[in-house]
Tab-separated table of C-alpha atoms in Angstrom:
chain	number	residue	atom	x	y	z
A	1	MET	CA	259.785	194.086	67.995
A	2	LEU	CA	260.152	190.558	69.353
A	3	HIS	CA	263.690	189.293	69.804
A	4	THR	CA	263.995	185.529	69.579
A	5	ASP	CA	266.748	183.013	70.228
A	6	ILE	CA	265.464	179.584	69.231
A	7	PRO	CA	267.782	176.634	69.936
A	8	THR	CA	268.895	174.458	67.047
A	9	ARG	CA	268.634	170.659	67.105
A	10	ARG	CA	272.331	170.502	67.915
A	11	GLU	CA	271.859	172.830	70.905
A	12	ILE	CA	268.889	170.814	72.144
A	13	THR	CA	270.979	167.639	72.056
A	14	ALA	CA	273.785	169.377	73.946
A	15	LEU	CA	271.313	170.554	76.586
A	16	ALA	CA	269.883	167.038	76.890
A	17	SER	CA	273.411	165.707	77.383
A	18	THR	CA	274.111	168.090	80.257
A	19	THR	CA	274.028	166.611	83.727
A	20	ALA	CA	275.421	168.234	86.856
A	21	PRO	CA	274.616	168.262	90.576
A	22	TRP	CA	272.886	171.636	90.185
A	23	CYS	CA	270.978	172.372	86.983
A	24	VAL	CA	268.590	175.330	87.230
A	25	SER	CA	265.787	175.747	84.661
A	26	ILE	CA	263.814	179.009	84.759
A	27	TYR	CA	260.949	179.840	82.388
A	28	THR	CA	259.616	183.411	82.689
A	29	PRO	CA	256.746	184.837	80.598
A	30	THR	CA	257.826	188.144	79.040
A	31	GLY	CA	256.751	190.504	76.259
A	32	ALA	CA	257.879	193.162	73.831
A	33	ASP	CA	256.205	196.153	75.564
A	34	PRO	CA	259.008	198.605	76.460
A	35	ALA	CA	257.015	199.655	79.542
A	36	GLU	CA	257.187	196.144	81.019
A	37	PRO	CA	260.896	195.180	81.256
A	38	ASP	CA	261.093	196.021	84.968
A	39	ALA	CA	258.105	193.804	85.721
A	40	HIS	CA	259.684	190.932	83.786
A	41	ARG	CA	262.990	191.438	85.573
A	42	VAL	CA	261.288	191.436	88.980
A	43	ALA	CA	259.421	188.214	88.146
A	44	PHE	CA	262.629	186.584	86.963
A	45	GLY	CA	264.458	187.790	90.099
A	46	ASN	CA	261.817	186.181	92.307
A	47	GLN	CA	262.272	182.881	90.466
A	48	VAL	CA	266.050	183.173	90.842
A	49	ARG	CA	265.729	183.598	94.615
A	50	ASP	CA	263.434	180.577	94.752
A	51	ALA	CA	265.944	178.501	92.779
A	52	LEU	CA	268.974	179.572	94.823
A	53	GLU	CA	267.214	178.644	98.055
A	54	ARG	CA	267.063	175.060	96.785
A	55	VAL	CA	270.777	174.836	95.952
A	56	GLY	CA	272.350	173.133	98.927
A	57	ASP	CA	276.009	173.660	97.994
A	58	GLY	CA	277.380	177.074	98.986
A	59	GLU	CA	280.029	177.265	96.279
A	60	ALA	CA	277.575	176.276	93.552
A	61	ARG	CA	275.033	178.768	94.890
A	62	ALA	CA	277.586	181.583	94.767
A	63	ALA	CA	278.552	180.765	91.170
A	64	LEU	CA	274.910	180.602	90.055
A	65	SER	CA	274.108	183.822	91.893
A	66	GLU	CA	276.901	185.616	90.036
A	67	GLU	CA	275.532	184.463	86.667
A	68	PHE	CA	271.991	185.509	87.512
A	69	ASP	CA	273.058	188.867	88.998
A	70	ASP	CA	274.910	189.680	85.806
A	71	LEU	CA	271.714	189.093	83.830
A	72	LEU	CA	269.484	190.979	86.256
A	73	ASP	CA	271.804	194.012	86.150
A	74	ASP	CA	271.742	194.267	82.341
A	75	PRO	CA	269.026	196.818	81.419
A	76	GLU	CA	269.690	196.508	77.695
A	77	PHE	CA	268.960	192.787	77.813
A	78	TRP	CA	265.576	193.356	79.450
A	79	ARG	CA	264.557	195.884	76.800
A	80	TYR	CA	264.590	193.218	74.102
A	81	GLN	CA	262.400	190.230	74.906
A	82	SER	CA	260.044	187.839	73.170
A	83	ARG	CA	257.158	185.859	74.751
A	84	THR	CA	259.106	183.639	77.152
A	85	LEU	CA	262.587	183.926	78.637
A	86	VAL	CA	264.332	180.605	79.297
A	87	VAL	CA	267.523	180.444	81.364
A	88	LEU	CA	269.204	177.067	81.822
A	89	ALA	CA	272.154	177.367	84.172
A	90	THR	CA	274.784	175.315	85.930
A	91	PRO	CA	277.498	176.810	88.177
A	92	ALA	CA	279.791	176.756	85.122
A	93	ARG	CA	277.551	178.207	82.407
A	94	ALA	CA	274.180	179.754	81.594
A	95	ARG	CA	272.243	179.280	78.338
A	96	ILE	CA	269.636	181.915	77.481
A	97	TYR	CA	266.774	181.690	74.987
A	98	ARG	CA	263.997	184.138	74.131
A	99	LEU	CA	261.082	182.188	72.704
A	100	PRO	CA	258.126	183.392	70.594
A	101	ASN	CA	255.809	180.925	72.401
A	102	ARG	CA	253.980	181.956	75.581
A	103	LEU	CA	254.957	179.340	78.192
A	104	PRO	CA	253.917	179.225	81.863
A	105	ALA	CA	256.361	180.289	84.563
A	106	SER	CA	258.331	177.471	86.153
A	107	THR	CA	261.462	177.004	88.266
A	108	THR	CA	263.205	173.646	88.506
A	109	VAL	CA	266.391	172.577	90.262
A	110	ALA	CA	267.632	169.070	89.467
A	111	ASP	CA	270.610	167.190	88.063
A	112	ARG	CA	269.520	167.957	84.478
A	113	PHE	CA	267.576	170.664	82.666
A	114	LEU	CA	263.797	170.771	82.192
A	115	LEU	CA	263.498	170.738	78.392
A	116	THR	CA	259.958	169.719	77.453
A	117	PRO	CA	258.524	173.281	77.446
A	118	LEU	CA	261.465	174.433	75.332
A	119	LEU	CA	260.840	171.635	72.858
A	120	ARG	CA	257.415	173.076	71.957
A	121	THR	CA	259.178	175.908	70.148
A	122	VAL	CA	261.333	173.455	68.228
A	123	THR	CA	258.425	171.109	67.435
A	124	PHE	CA	256.213	173.757	65.836
A	125	PRO	CA	258.243	176.968	65.489
A	126	GLN	CA	255.735	179.671	64.597
A	127	THR	CA	258.537	181.630	63.004
A	128	ALA	CA	259.750	181.484	59.445
A	129	TYR	CA	261.821	183.199	56.821
A	130	VAL	CA	260.042	184.305	53.665
A	131	LEU	CA	262.061	184.676	50.485
A	132	ALA	CA	260.094	187.030	48.232
A	133	LEU	CA	261.664	186.330	44.860
A	134	SER	CA	260.894	187.628	41.400
A	135	GLU	CA	262.937	188.474	38.338
A	136	GLY	CA	262.946	192.089	39.455
A	137	ALA	CA	263.590	191.819	43.215
A	138	ALA	CA	264.711	189.604	46.080
A	139	ARG	CA	263.892	190.151	49.764
A	140	LEU	CA	264.196	188.098	52.932
A	141	VAL	CA	261.558	188.689	55.620
A	142	GLU	CA	261.515	187.243	59.135
A	143	VAL	CA	258.034	186.292	60.361
A	144	ALA	CA	257.298	185.906	64.081
A	145	ALA	CA	254.359	184.122	65.688
A	146	ASP	CA	252.364	187.249	66.485
A	147	GLY	CA	254.862	190.087	66.301
A	148	PRO	CA	255.696	192.378	63.396
A	149	ALA	CA	257.454	190.986	60.342
A	150	VAL	CA	260.920	192.388	59.669
A	151	ASP	CA	262.810	192.825	56.405
A	152	ILE	CA	266.266	191.309	56.991
A	153	THR	CA	267.478	191.280	53.388
A	154	PRO	CA	271.287	190.925	53.301
A	155	ALA	CA	273.022	193.891	51.717
A	156	ASP	CA	274.755	191.710	49.130
A	157	LEU	CA	271.659	189.848	47.951
A	158	PRO	CA	271.292	190.189	44.145
A	159	THR	CA	268.780	192.915	43.344
A	160	SER	CA	267.340	191.404	40.168
A	161	ALA	CA	267.995	188.780	37.505
A	162	ALA	CA	268.963	191.450	34.981
A	163	ASP	CA	271.422	193.149	37.342
A	164	HIS	CA	272.978	189.805	38.206
A	165	ALA	CA	273.420	189.085	34.493
A	166	GLY	CA	274.925	192.548	33.965
A	167	LYS	CA	272.161	193.508	31.542
A	168	SER	CA	269.629	196.305	31.453
A	169	SER	CA	266.885	193.790	30.728
A	170	LEU	CA	266.462	190.053	30.320
A	171	GLY	CA	264.825	190.902	27.028
A	172	ASP	CA	268.103	192.231	25.566
A	173	ARG	CA	269.211	190.495	22.412
A	174	ALA	CA	272.085	188.091	22.936
A	175	PRO	CA	275.133	187.876	20.620
A	176	LYS	CA	274.812	185.435	17.736
A	177	GLY	CA	275.365	181.866	18.853
A	178	ARG	CA	274.365	182.503	22.472
A	179	VAL	CA	271.262	180.998	24.080
A	180	GLN	CA	268.445	183.518	23.954
A	181	GLY	CA	264.676	183.793	23.917
A	182	TYR	CA	262.639	181.871	26.519
A	183	GLU	CA	265.371	179.297	27.216
A	184	GLY	CA	267.947	182.046	27.587
A	185	ARG	CA	265.708	183.854	30.063
A	186	LYS	CA	265.323	180.683	32.129
A	187	ILE	CA	269.100	180.253	32.252
A	188	ARG	CA	269.533	183.835	33.489
A	189	VAL	CA	266.843	183.438	36.144
A	190	ARG	CA	268.334	180.123	37.324
A	191	GLN	CA	271.769	181.751	37.617
A	192	TYR	CA	270.178	184.589	39.594
A	193	ALA	CA	268.349	182.105	41.834
A	194	ARG	CA	271.599	180.227	42.456
A	195	ALA	CA	273.304	183.470	43.458
A	196	VAL	CA	270.444	184.249	45.870
A	197	ASP	CA	270.746	180.780	47.406
A	198	GLN	CA	274.493	181.140	47.836
A	199	GLU	CA	274.122	184.536	49.474
A	200	LEU	CA	271.497	183.242	51.918
A	201	ARG	CA	273.430	180.099	52.829
A	202	PRO	CA	275.682	181.647	55.531
A	203	LEU	CA	272.670	183.359	57.117
A	204	LEU	CA	270.359	180.321	57.171
A	205	THR	CA	272.750	177.416	57.798
A	206	GLY	CA	272.080	175.757	61.159
A	207	ARG	CA	268.907	177.754	61.846
A	208	ASP	CA	266.340	174.920	61.581
A	209	THR	CA	263.773	177.621	60.723
A	210	PRO	CA	261.261	177.009	57.918
A	211	LEU	CA	261.845	178.951	54.717
A	212	VAL	CA	258.772	179.907	52.702
A	213	LEU	CA	259.166	180.852	49.051
A	214	ALA	CA	256.970	183.611	47.635
A	215	ALA	CA	257.386	183.477	43.874
A	216	ALA	CA	255.512	183.032	40.633
A	217	GLU	CA	256.382	180.443	38.000
A	218	PRO	CA	258.849	179.767	36.519
A	219	THR	CA	260.919	181.560	39.207
A	220	ASP	CA	259.498	179.268	41.905
A	221	ALA	CA	260.573	176.062	40.145
A	222	LEU	CA	263.927	177.506	39.105
A	223	PHE	CA	264.821	178.503	42.667
A	224	ARG	CA	263.774	175.103	44.001
A	225	SER	CA	266.065	173.443	41.450
A	226	VAL	CA	269.129	175.169	42.982
A	227	ASN	CA	268.030	175.541	46.606
A	228	SER	CA	270.424	174.162	49.239
A	229	TYR	CA	268.410	174.932	52.406
A	230	PRO	CA	266.835	171.720	53.753
A	231	ASP	CA	263.918	173.436	55.515
A	232	LEU	CA	262.380	175.046	52.426
A	233	LEU	CA	258.663	174.179	52.605
A	234	ASP	CA	256.913	172.480	49.701
A	235	GLU	CA	254.061	174.990	49.597
A	236	SER	CA	254.810	178.459	48.223
A	237	LEU	CA	253.059	181.796	48.428
A	238	PRO	CA	251.808	182.196	44.841
A	239	GLY	CA	251.975	185.251	42.626
A	240	ASN	CA	254.444	188.071	42.175
A	241	PRO	CA	255.515	189.244	45.671
A	242	GLU	CA	257.242	192.468	44.589
A	243	HIS	CA	254.499	194.772	45.864
A	244	LEU	CA	253.675	192.898	49.084
A	245	SER	CA	254.801	194.461	52.358
A	246	PRO	CA	256.526	192.365	55.057
A	247	GLU	CA	253.274	192.291	57.044
A	248	GLU	CA	251.287	191.155	54.009
A	249	LEU	CA	253.806	188.375	53.408
A	250	ALA	CA	253.540	187.397	57.075
A	251	ALA	CA	249.744	187.346	56.945
A	252	HIS	CA	249.881	184.826	54.089
A	253	THR	CA	252.674	182.804	55.717
A	254	ARG	CA	251.109	182.096	59.118
A	255	PRO	CA	248.187	180.017	57.749
A	256	LEU	CA	250.664	178.187	55.514
A	257	LEU	CA	252.737	177.265	58.581
A	258	ASP	CA	249.598	176.066	60.376
A	259	ARG	CA	248.746	173.827	57.421
A	260	HIS	CA	252.297	172.512	57.261
A	261	TYR	CA	252.392	171.530	60.934
A	262	ALA	CA	248.866	170.128	60.916
A	263	ALA	CA	249.779	167.934	57.951
A	264	GLN	CA	252.940	166.741	59.706
A	265	LEU	CA	251.009	165.859	62.847
A	266	ALA	CA	248.236	164.099	60.944
A	267	GLU	CA	250.783	162.048	59.023
A	268	LEU	CA	252.532	160.993	62.231
A	269	SER	CA	249.221	160.158	63.917
A	270	ASP	CA	248.327	157.920	60.966
A	271	LEU	CA	251.745	156.277	61.227
A	272	PHE	CA	251.158	155.671	64.945
A	273	GLY	CA	247.975	153.785	64.082
A	274	LYS	CA	249.751	151.654	61.484
A	275	ARG	CA	252.649	150.896	63.825
A	276	GLY	CA	250.201	149.890	66.554
A	277	ALA	CA	249.043	146.999	64.383
A	278	GLU	CA	252.701	145.931	64.087
A	279	GLY	CA	253.416	146.058	67.828
A	280	ARG	CA	255.483	149.214	67.379
A	281	ALA	CA	253.349	151.805	69.208
A	282	LEU	CA	253.034	152.445	72.954
A	283	THR	CA	250.944	154.697	75.195
A	284	ASP	CA	251.682	153.383	78.689
A	285	VAL	CA	254.129	155.670	80.527
A	286	ALA	CA	256.139	152.803	82.019
A	287	ASP	CA	256.417	151.030	78.659
A	288	VAL	CA	257.489	154.219	76.859
A	289	ALA	CA	260.064	154.946	79.563
A	290	ARG	CA	261.573	151.489	79.161
A	291	ALA	CA	261.633	151.770	75.362
A	292	ALA	CA	263.273	155.204	75.574
A	293	THR	CA	265.971	153.859	77.866
A	294	PHE	CA	266.843	151.063	75.457
A	295	GLY	CA	266.892	153.402	72.442
A	296	ILE	CA	263.917	151.775	70.741
A	297	VAL	CA	261.833	154.972	70.340
A	298	ASP	CA	261.806	156.592	66.915
A	299	THR	CA	259.243	159.322	67.717
A	300	VAL	CA	257.626	160.283	71.021
A	301	PHE	CA	254.646	162.573	71.607
A	302	VAL	CA	254.788	164.350	74.987
A	303	ASP	CA	252.001	166.474	76.484
A	304	ILE	CA	253.655	169.732	77.570
A	305	ASP	CA	250.734	170.587	79.861
A	306	VAL	CA	251.170	167.478	82.028
A	307	SER	CA	253.744	167.016	84.777
A	308	LEU	CA	254.504	163.575	86.230
A	309	PRO	CA	256.999	163.957	89.086
A	310	GLY	CA	259.364	161.034	89.381
A	311	THR	CA	262.488	159.373	88.076
A	312	LEU	CA	263.605	156.673	85.639
A	313	ALA	CA	266.142	153.997	86.535
A	314	ASP	CA	269.351	154.293	84.519
A	315	ASP	CA	269.615	150.598	83.638
A	316	ASP	CA	266.095	149.541	82.640
A	317	GLY	CA	263.988	152.728	82.683
A	318	ALA	CA	261.772	151.573	85.544
A	319	VAL	CA	259.590	154.495	86.669
A	320	THR	CA	259.379	155.659	90.267
A	321	PHE	CA	256.633	158.236	90.604
A	322	GLY	CA	257.084	161.030	93.141
A	323	THR	CA	255.198	163.976	94.608
A	324	ASP	CA	257.677	166.857	94.203
A	325	ASP	CA	256.342	169.098	91.421
A	326	GLU	CA	259.568	171.130	91.500
A	327	GLY	CA	261.879	168.152	91.014
A	328	PRO	CA	262.567	165.694	88.167
A	329	ASP	CA	259.751	164.925	85.745
A	330	VAL	CA	259.128	161.518	84.168
A	331	LEU	CA	257.896	162.859	80.825
A	332	ASP	CA	260.819	165.246	80.552
A	333	GLU	CA	263.277	162.444	81.236
A	334	ILE	CA	261.608	160.262	78.605
A	335	ALA	CA	262.022	163.101	76.107
A	336	ARG	CA	265.665	163.536	77.093
A	337	ARG	CA	266.472	159.861	76.593
A	338	VAL	CA	264.756	159.826	73.193
A	339	LEU	CA	266.809	162.850	72.119
A	340	LEU	CA	270.044	161.200	73.243
A	341	THR	CA	269.292	158.110	71.145
A	342	ASP	CA	268.628	160.168	67.988
A	343	GLY	CA	264.858	159.936	68.289
A	344	ARG	CA	262.358	162.685	67.549
A	345	VAL	CA	260.441	164.460	70.308
A	346	LEU	CA	257.126	166.188	69.585
A	347	ALA	CA	256.108	168.483	72.432
A	348	VAL	CA	252.362	168.820	71.845
A	349	ARG	CA	249.061	169.597	73.554
A	350	GLY	CA	246.948	166.841	75.084
A	351	ALA	CA	244.521	166.397	72.177
A	352	GLU	CA	247.471	165.944	69.818
A	353	VAL	CA	248.869	162.901	71.685
A	354	PRO	CA	247.682	159.641	70.076
A	355	GLY	CA	245.779	157.469	72.512
A	356	GLY	CA	244.645	160.352	74.713
A	357	GLY	CA	247.319	159.939	77.392
A	358	PRO	CA	250.275	162.126	78.374
A	359	VAL	CA	252.744	160.261	76.152
A	360	ALA	CA	252.814	158.019	73.080
A	361	ALA	CA	255.691	156.473	71.182
A	362	ILE	CA	256.397	155.034	67.744
A	363	LEU	CA	259.068	152.376	68.015
A	364	ARG	CA	261.906	151.494	65.663
A	365	TYR	CA	261.077	147.832	66.128
A	366	PRO	CA	258.803	145.804	68.482
A	367	MET	CA	259.902	145.773	72.121
């Protein structure tokens, strides 16, 4: 089983806000094979030694070493991994994420964290929750990118519309004067759907993970009328899901997620073209860096496979390109500044960046 810890938008913003003399960012490819944890731990340990050698302050190095040693000496932690382990540490604190995306190994020591690889998981999270809902059953399934699906149904989730209504069947006759028949059935199912939503709310709140509904009509429409989770996708898995296994639900969900993200990207690419005609789209790295510094960027596309060593001036965003591949990165700093000005960062592959370069930006207004 894959074990994932995906940062929320709020966590990403907090990470982007973090600056310190010694910020260590380590990305280590891992896996779920129980025979491999020692190999993953050795690889991570080698990256830790590399990072500590670059920390020039003895006190900071000792504090970081203590944090990393604690992690390296925890065998239970290494038994439960996903596709990539990310550790972002300062001498005061370490943040740990296990991502379902396979990211290349990297070790960076700077005055801020390297976030662009991490943002790929947030941009297109290939994980989702599936709510399999019918009048006779309710289940919640967690779907990973390429790992097994897991039934995580809360114990207190209503078991059926009839049970929630305290009836043996929704077809029971109602007392005289009470709503019954088709309209009465709809009322009962809506009440049941509302109870399901309320029970899921504490589990889903703050997750930023897509929720896919698997339900037939009218249950689908009735649940959507009471749903409070903002990341419920518009497209549903059709038909009665009662007899579908978690893996069957996952098999139907993954193509749906691909369509959802492809549609999002296509819509934003079209918007980039329209904004270009209005003087509100940029592809030059220096121009995007300046716009990001002044808070003009609404959405930025960043190629996660490209590294541009260098720095941005604090006052005007002027770019100074460098040669140190293990130091600060221009594209990462652009992404950080967009995040800190409430902009949206899309960490994508090269072909998905409008204009064909390493970065492209949609502006809030012409620069």
